[in-house]
Short mmCIF file of C-alpha atoms and ligand atoms in Angstrom, two decimals:
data_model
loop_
_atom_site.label_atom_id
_atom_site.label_comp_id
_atom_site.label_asym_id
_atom_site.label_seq_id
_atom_site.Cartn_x
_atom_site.Cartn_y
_atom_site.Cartn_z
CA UNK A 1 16.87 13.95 17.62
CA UNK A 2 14.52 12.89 14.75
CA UNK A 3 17.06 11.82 11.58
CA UNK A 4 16.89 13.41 8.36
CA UNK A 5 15.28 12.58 5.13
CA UNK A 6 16.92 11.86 2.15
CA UNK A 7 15.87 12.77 -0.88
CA UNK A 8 17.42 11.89 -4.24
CA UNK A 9 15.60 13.78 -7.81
CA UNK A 10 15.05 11.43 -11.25
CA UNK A 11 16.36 13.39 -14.14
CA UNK A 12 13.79 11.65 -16.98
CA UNK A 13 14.95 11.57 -20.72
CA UNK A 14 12.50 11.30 -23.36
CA UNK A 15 14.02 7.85 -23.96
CA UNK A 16 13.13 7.08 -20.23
CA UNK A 17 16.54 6.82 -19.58
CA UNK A 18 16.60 8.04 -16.09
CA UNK A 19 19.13 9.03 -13.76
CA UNK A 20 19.06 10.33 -9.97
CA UNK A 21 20.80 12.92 -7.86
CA UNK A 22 20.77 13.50 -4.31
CA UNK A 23 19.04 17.37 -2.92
CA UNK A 24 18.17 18.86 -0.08
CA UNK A 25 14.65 17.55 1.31
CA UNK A 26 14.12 20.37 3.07
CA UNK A 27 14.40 22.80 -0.14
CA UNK A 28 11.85 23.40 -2.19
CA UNK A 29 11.92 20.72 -5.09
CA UNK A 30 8.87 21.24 -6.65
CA UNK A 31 7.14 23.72 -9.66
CA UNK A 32 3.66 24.78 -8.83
CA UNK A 33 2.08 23.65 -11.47
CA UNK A 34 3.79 20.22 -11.59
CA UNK A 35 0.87 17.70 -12.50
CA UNK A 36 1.67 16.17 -9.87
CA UNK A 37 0.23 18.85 -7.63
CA UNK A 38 -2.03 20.17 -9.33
CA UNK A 39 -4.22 17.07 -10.64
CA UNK A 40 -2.79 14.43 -8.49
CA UNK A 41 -1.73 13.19 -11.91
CA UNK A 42 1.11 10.66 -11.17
CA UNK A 43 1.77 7.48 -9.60
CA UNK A 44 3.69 6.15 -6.04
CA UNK A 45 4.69 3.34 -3.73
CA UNK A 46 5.73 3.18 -0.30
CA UNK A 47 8.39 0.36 0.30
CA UNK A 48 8.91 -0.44 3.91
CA UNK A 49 12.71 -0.41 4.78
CA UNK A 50 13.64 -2.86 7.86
CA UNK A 51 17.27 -3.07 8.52
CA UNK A 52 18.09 -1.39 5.64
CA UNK A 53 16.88 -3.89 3.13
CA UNK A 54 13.88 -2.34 1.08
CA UNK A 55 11.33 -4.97 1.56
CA UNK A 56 9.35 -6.09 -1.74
CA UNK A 57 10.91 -4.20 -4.19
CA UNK A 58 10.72 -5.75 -7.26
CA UNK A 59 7.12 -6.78 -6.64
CA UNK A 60 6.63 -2.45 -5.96
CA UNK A 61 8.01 -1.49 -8.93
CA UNK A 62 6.09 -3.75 -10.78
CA UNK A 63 3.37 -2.58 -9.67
CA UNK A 64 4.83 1.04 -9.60
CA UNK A 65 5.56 0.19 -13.49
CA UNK A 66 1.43 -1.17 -13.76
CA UNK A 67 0.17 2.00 -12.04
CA UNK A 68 1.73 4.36 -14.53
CA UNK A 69 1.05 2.18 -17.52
CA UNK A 70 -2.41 2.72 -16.96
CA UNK A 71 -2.47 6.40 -16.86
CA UNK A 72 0.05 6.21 -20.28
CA UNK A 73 3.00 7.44 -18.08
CA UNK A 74 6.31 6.61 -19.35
CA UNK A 75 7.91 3.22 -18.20
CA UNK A 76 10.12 3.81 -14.94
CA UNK A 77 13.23 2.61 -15.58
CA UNK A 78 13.17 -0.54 -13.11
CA UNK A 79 17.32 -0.74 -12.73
CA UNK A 80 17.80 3.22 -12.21
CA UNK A 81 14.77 3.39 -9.33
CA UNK A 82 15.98 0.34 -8.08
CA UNK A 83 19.68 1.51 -7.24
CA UNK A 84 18.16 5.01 -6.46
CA UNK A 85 15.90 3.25 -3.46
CA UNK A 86 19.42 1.42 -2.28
CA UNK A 87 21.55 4.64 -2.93
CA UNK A 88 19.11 6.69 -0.90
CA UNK A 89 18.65 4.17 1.93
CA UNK A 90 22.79 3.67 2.74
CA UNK A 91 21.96 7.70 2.25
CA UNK A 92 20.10 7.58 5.46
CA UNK A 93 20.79 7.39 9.07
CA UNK A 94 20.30 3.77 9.92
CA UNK A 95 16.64 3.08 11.65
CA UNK A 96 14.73 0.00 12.20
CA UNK A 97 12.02 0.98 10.29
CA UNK A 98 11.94 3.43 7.09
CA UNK A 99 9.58 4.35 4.32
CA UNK A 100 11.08 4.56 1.05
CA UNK A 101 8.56 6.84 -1.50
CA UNK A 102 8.81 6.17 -5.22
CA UNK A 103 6.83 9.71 -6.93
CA UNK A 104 6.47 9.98 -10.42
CA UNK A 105 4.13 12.64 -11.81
CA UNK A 106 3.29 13.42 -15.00
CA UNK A 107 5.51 16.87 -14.80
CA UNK A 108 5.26 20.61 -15.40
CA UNK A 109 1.98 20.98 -17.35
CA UNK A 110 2.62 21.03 -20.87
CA UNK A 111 6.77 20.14 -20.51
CA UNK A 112 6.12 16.29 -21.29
CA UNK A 113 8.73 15.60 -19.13
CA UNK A 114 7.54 13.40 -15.58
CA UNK A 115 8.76 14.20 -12.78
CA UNK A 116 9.78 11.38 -10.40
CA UNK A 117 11.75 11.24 -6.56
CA UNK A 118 13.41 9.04 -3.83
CA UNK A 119 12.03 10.01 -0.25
CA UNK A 120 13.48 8.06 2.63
CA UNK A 121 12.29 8.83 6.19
CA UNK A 122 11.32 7.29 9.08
CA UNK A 123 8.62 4.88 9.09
CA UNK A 124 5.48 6.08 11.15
CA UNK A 125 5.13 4.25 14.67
CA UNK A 126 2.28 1.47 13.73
CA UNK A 127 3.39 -0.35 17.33
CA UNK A 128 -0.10 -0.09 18.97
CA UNK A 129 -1.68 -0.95 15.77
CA UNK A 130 0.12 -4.30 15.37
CA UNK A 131 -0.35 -5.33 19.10
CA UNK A 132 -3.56 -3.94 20.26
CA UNK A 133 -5.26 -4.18 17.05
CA UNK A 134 -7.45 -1.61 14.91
CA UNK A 135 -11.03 -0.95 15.24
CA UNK A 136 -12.82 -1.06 11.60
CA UNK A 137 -15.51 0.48 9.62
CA UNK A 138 -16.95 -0.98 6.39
CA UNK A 139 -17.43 2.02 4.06
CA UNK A 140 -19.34 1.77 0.47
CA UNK A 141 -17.09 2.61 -2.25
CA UNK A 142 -20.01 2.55 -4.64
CA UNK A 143 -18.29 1.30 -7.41
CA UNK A 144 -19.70 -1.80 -8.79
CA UNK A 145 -16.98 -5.06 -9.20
CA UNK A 146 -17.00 -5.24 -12.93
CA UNK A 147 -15.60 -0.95 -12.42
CA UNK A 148 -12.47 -2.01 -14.33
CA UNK A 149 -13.68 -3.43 -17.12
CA UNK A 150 -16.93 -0.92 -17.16
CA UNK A 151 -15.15 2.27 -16.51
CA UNK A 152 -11.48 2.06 -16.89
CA UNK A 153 -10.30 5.76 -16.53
CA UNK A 154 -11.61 5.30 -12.55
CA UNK A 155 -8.19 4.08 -12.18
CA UNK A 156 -9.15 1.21 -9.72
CA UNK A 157 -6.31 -0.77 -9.33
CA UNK A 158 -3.98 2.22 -10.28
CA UNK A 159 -1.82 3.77 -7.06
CA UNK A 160 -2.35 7.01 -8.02
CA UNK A 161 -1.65 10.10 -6.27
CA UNK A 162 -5.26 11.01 -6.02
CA UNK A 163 -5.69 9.96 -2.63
CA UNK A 164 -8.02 12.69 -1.11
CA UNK A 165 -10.68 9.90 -1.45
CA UNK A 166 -8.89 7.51 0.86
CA UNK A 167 -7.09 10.05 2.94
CA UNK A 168 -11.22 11.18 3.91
CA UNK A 169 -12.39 7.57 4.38
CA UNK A 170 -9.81 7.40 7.15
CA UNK A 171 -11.44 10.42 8.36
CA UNK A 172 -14.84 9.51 8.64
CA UNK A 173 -13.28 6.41 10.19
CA UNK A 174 -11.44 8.71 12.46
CA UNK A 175 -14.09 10.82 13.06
CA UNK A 176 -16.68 8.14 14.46
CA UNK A 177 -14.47 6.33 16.39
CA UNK A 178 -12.46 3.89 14.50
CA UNK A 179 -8.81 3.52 13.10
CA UNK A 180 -9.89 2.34 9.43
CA UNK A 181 -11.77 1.44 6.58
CA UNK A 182 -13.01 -1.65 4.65
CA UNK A 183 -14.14 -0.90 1.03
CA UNK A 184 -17.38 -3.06 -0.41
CA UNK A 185 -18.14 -2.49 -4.14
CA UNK A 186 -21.90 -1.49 -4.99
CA UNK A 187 -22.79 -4.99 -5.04
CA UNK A 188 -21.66 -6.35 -1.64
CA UNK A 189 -17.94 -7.41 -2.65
CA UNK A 190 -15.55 -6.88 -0.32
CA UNK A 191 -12.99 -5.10 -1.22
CA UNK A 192 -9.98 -3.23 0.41
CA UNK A 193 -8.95 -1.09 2.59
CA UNK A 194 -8.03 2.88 1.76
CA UNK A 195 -4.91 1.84 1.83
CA UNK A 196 -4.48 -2.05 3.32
CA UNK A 197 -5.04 -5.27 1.98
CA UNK A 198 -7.71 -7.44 3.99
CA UNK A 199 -6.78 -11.04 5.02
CA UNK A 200 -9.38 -13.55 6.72
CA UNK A 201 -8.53 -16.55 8.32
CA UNK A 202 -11.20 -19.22 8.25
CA UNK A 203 -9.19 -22.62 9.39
CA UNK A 204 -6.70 -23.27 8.22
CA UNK A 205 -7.11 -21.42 4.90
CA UNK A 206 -6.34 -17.78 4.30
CA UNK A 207 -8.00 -15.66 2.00
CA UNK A 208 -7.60 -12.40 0.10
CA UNK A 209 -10.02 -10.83 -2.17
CA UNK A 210 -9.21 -10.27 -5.88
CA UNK A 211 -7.00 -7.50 -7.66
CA UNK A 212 -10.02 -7.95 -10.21
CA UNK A 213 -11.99 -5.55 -8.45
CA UNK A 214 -9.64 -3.03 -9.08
CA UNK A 215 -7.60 -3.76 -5.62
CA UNK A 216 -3.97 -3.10 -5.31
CA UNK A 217 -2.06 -5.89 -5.34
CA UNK A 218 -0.34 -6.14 -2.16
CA UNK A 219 3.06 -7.01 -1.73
CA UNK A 220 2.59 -7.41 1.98
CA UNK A 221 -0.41 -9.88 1.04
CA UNK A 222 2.26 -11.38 -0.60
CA UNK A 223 4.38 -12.00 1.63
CA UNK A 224 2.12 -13.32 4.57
CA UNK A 225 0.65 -16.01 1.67
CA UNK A 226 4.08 -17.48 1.04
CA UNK A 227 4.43 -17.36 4.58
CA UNK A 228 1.26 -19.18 5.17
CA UNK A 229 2.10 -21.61 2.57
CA UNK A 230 5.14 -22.81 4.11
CA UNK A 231 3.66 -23.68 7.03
CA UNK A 232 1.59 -26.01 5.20
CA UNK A 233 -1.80 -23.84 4.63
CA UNK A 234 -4.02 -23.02 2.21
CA UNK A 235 -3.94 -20.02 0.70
CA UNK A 236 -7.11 -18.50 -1.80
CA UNK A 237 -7.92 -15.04 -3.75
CA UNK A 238 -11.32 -14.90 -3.55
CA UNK A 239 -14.69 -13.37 -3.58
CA UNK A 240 -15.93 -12.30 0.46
CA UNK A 241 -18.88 -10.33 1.94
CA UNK A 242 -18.73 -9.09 5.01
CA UNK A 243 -20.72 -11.54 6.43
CA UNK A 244 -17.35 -13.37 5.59
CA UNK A 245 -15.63 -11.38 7.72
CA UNK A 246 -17.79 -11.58 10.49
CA UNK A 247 -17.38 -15.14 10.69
CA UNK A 248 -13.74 -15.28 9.93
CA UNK A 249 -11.88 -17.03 12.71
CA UNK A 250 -9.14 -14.08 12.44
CA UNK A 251 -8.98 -10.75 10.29
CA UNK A 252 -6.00 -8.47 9.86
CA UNK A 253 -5.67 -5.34 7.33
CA UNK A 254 -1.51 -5.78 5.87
CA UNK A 255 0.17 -2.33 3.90
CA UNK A 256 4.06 -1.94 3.52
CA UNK A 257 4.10 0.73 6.77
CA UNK A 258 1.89 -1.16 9.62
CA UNK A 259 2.89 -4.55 7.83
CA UNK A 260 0.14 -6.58 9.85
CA UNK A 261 -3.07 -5.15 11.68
CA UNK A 262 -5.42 -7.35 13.65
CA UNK A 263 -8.88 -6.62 13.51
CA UNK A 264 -10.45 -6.77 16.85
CA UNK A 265 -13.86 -5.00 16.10
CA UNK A 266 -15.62 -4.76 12.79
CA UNK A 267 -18.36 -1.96 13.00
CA UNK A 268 -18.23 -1.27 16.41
CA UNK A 269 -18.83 -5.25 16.88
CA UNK A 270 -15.75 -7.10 19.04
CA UNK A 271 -14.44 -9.80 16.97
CA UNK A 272 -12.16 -12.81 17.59
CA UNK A 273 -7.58 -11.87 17.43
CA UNK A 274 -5.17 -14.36 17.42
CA UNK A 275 -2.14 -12.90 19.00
CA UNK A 276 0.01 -15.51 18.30
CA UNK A 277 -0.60 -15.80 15.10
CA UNK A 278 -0.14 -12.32 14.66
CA UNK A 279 2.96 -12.28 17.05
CA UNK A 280 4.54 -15.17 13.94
CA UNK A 281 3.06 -13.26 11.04
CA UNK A 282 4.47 -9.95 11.90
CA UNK A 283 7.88 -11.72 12.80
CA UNK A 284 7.96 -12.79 9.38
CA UNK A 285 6.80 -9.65 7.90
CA UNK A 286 9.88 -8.06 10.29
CA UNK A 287 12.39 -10.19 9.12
CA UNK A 288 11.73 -11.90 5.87
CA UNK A 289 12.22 -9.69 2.50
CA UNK A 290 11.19 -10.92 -0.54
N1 LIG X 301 -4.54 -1.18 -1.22
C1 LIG X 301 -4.31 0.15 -1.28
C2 LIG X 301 -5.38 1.03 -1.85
C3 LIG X 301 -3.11 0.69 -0.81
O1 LIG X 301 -2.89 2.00 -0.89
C4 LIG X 301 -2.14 -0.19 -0.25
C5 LIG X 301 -0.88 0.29 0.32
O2 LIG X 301 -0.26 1.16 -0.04
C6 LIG X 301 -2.41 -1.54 -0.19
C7 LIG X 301 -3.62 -2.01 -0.68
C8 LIG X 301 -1.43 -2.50 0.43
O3 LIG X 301 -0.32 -2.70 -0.42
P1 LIG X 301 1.13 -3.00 0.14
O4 LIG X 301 1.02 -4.16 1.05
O5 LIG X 301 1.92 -3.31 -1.07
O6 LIG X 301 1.60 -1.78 0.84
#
């Protein structure tokens, strides 16, 4: 028996005072001409949920709070979204994995007033992923690397809910034969993945490419470079191409859901997995919150 969702509504002042309510997930919730909808005009984060404990949370709604900053939504209010994520999650049927989905939308057209949810669920099986490995394209994004500083309203860096773009690179990657996507800017900078982080492993030094670019910064990235550091190893944000990555000694793609990826072929070209490594990463990743 798959277990239910749970679902709890923000009721947004104009203060930004906000306050939450549980409803029925399988009701209709939603106005058609919420912004949301219609324009893809609002913001989210998925927060991975092992054992109940919302992994990264304060680092997501930072970043939740970034995203809407930069398309001049209103301020979530960190402490009510917060206890909403940990009201919703003793809300739900205990799993091993769960997503948690922070939505906030910039509302009914012309009510001024966002609209924002809770969604718990079950996480999506990412099991083969994180011991067979993915298989991984490197798409253009055509964007050059100076796009946030040359053309701001793109919204790089922004998780917006405009994610037709990514949803077809997986597609294409799909369609010819892979699992997913690397980004590279115009100019040959790697960059992300539609919606991953990429980590290389060149000795003993690990390295991520920069939220400059107009990259998310991830909060699973996070959390594998403090793990790295503890064990004594470097770790770097910095510039790659993908000859990088075909010379790193190990290559993984990291998002809140899958938590780590290996990359064991890199346009249709086998490359070198450490499943050890992995096996210790993902352990971490598993058990380790903050
Ligand atoms: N980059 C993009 C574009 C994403 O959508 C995501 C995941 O949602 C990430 C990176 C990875 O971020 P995180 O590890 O916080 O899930």
């Amino acid at each position: 028996m798959p277990s239910s969702p749970v679902l709890f509504l923000a009721t947004i002042a104009a203060d930004g005072t906000t306050s939450f309510a549980p409803a029925d997930p399988g009701a209709p919730q939603l106005r058609v001409d919420d912004l949301g909808a219609t324009r893809g005009d609002g913001v989210f984060e998925s927060v991975n949920v092992v054992g109940a404990v919302p992994q990264s949370l304060t680092h997501h709604l930072a970043r939740f709070a970034r995203s809407a900053a930069m398309l001049d939504l209103p301020a979530p209010d960190a402490a009510a979204w917060t206890d909403a994520v940990h009201r919703a999650v003793a809300a739900h049927e205990p799993g091993d994995e769960l997503l948690a989905k922070l939505v906030l939308t910039r509302g009914v057209e012309g009510s001024g007033v966002p609209t924002g949810w809770v969604h718990v669920f079950p996480g999506y099986d990412y099991g083969t992923q994180r011991t067979a490995g993915i298989d991984v394209l490197v798409l253009d994004r055509a964007y050059p690397s100076d796009v946030v500083t040359r053309a701001p309203w793109l919204l790089q860096g922004a998780k917006t809910l405009s994610y037709a773009l990514n949803q077809a690179a997986l597609r294409y990657a799909r369609g010819h034969g892979a699992h997913d996507v690397v980004f590279v800017s115009a100019d040959g900078d790697v960059l992300e993945g539609p919606n991953s982080t990429v980590l290389a492993k060149f000795a003993d030094r690990w390295v991520t490419t920069p939220p400059e670019l107009g990259l998310l910064d991830g909060t699973t990235q996070g959390r594998a470079f403090a793990w790295a550091r503890a064990r004594g190893e470097r770790t770097e944000v910095a510039h790659l191409t993908v000859d990088d990555l075909r010379t790193a000694d190990a290559l993984w793609l990291l998002s809140s859901g899958r938590l780590s990826a290996p990359v064991r072929s890199l346009e249709g070209v086998p490359r070198p997995t450490d499943a050890g490594l992995q096996a210790e990463l993902l352990q971490h990743l598993l058990t380790v919150h903050e």
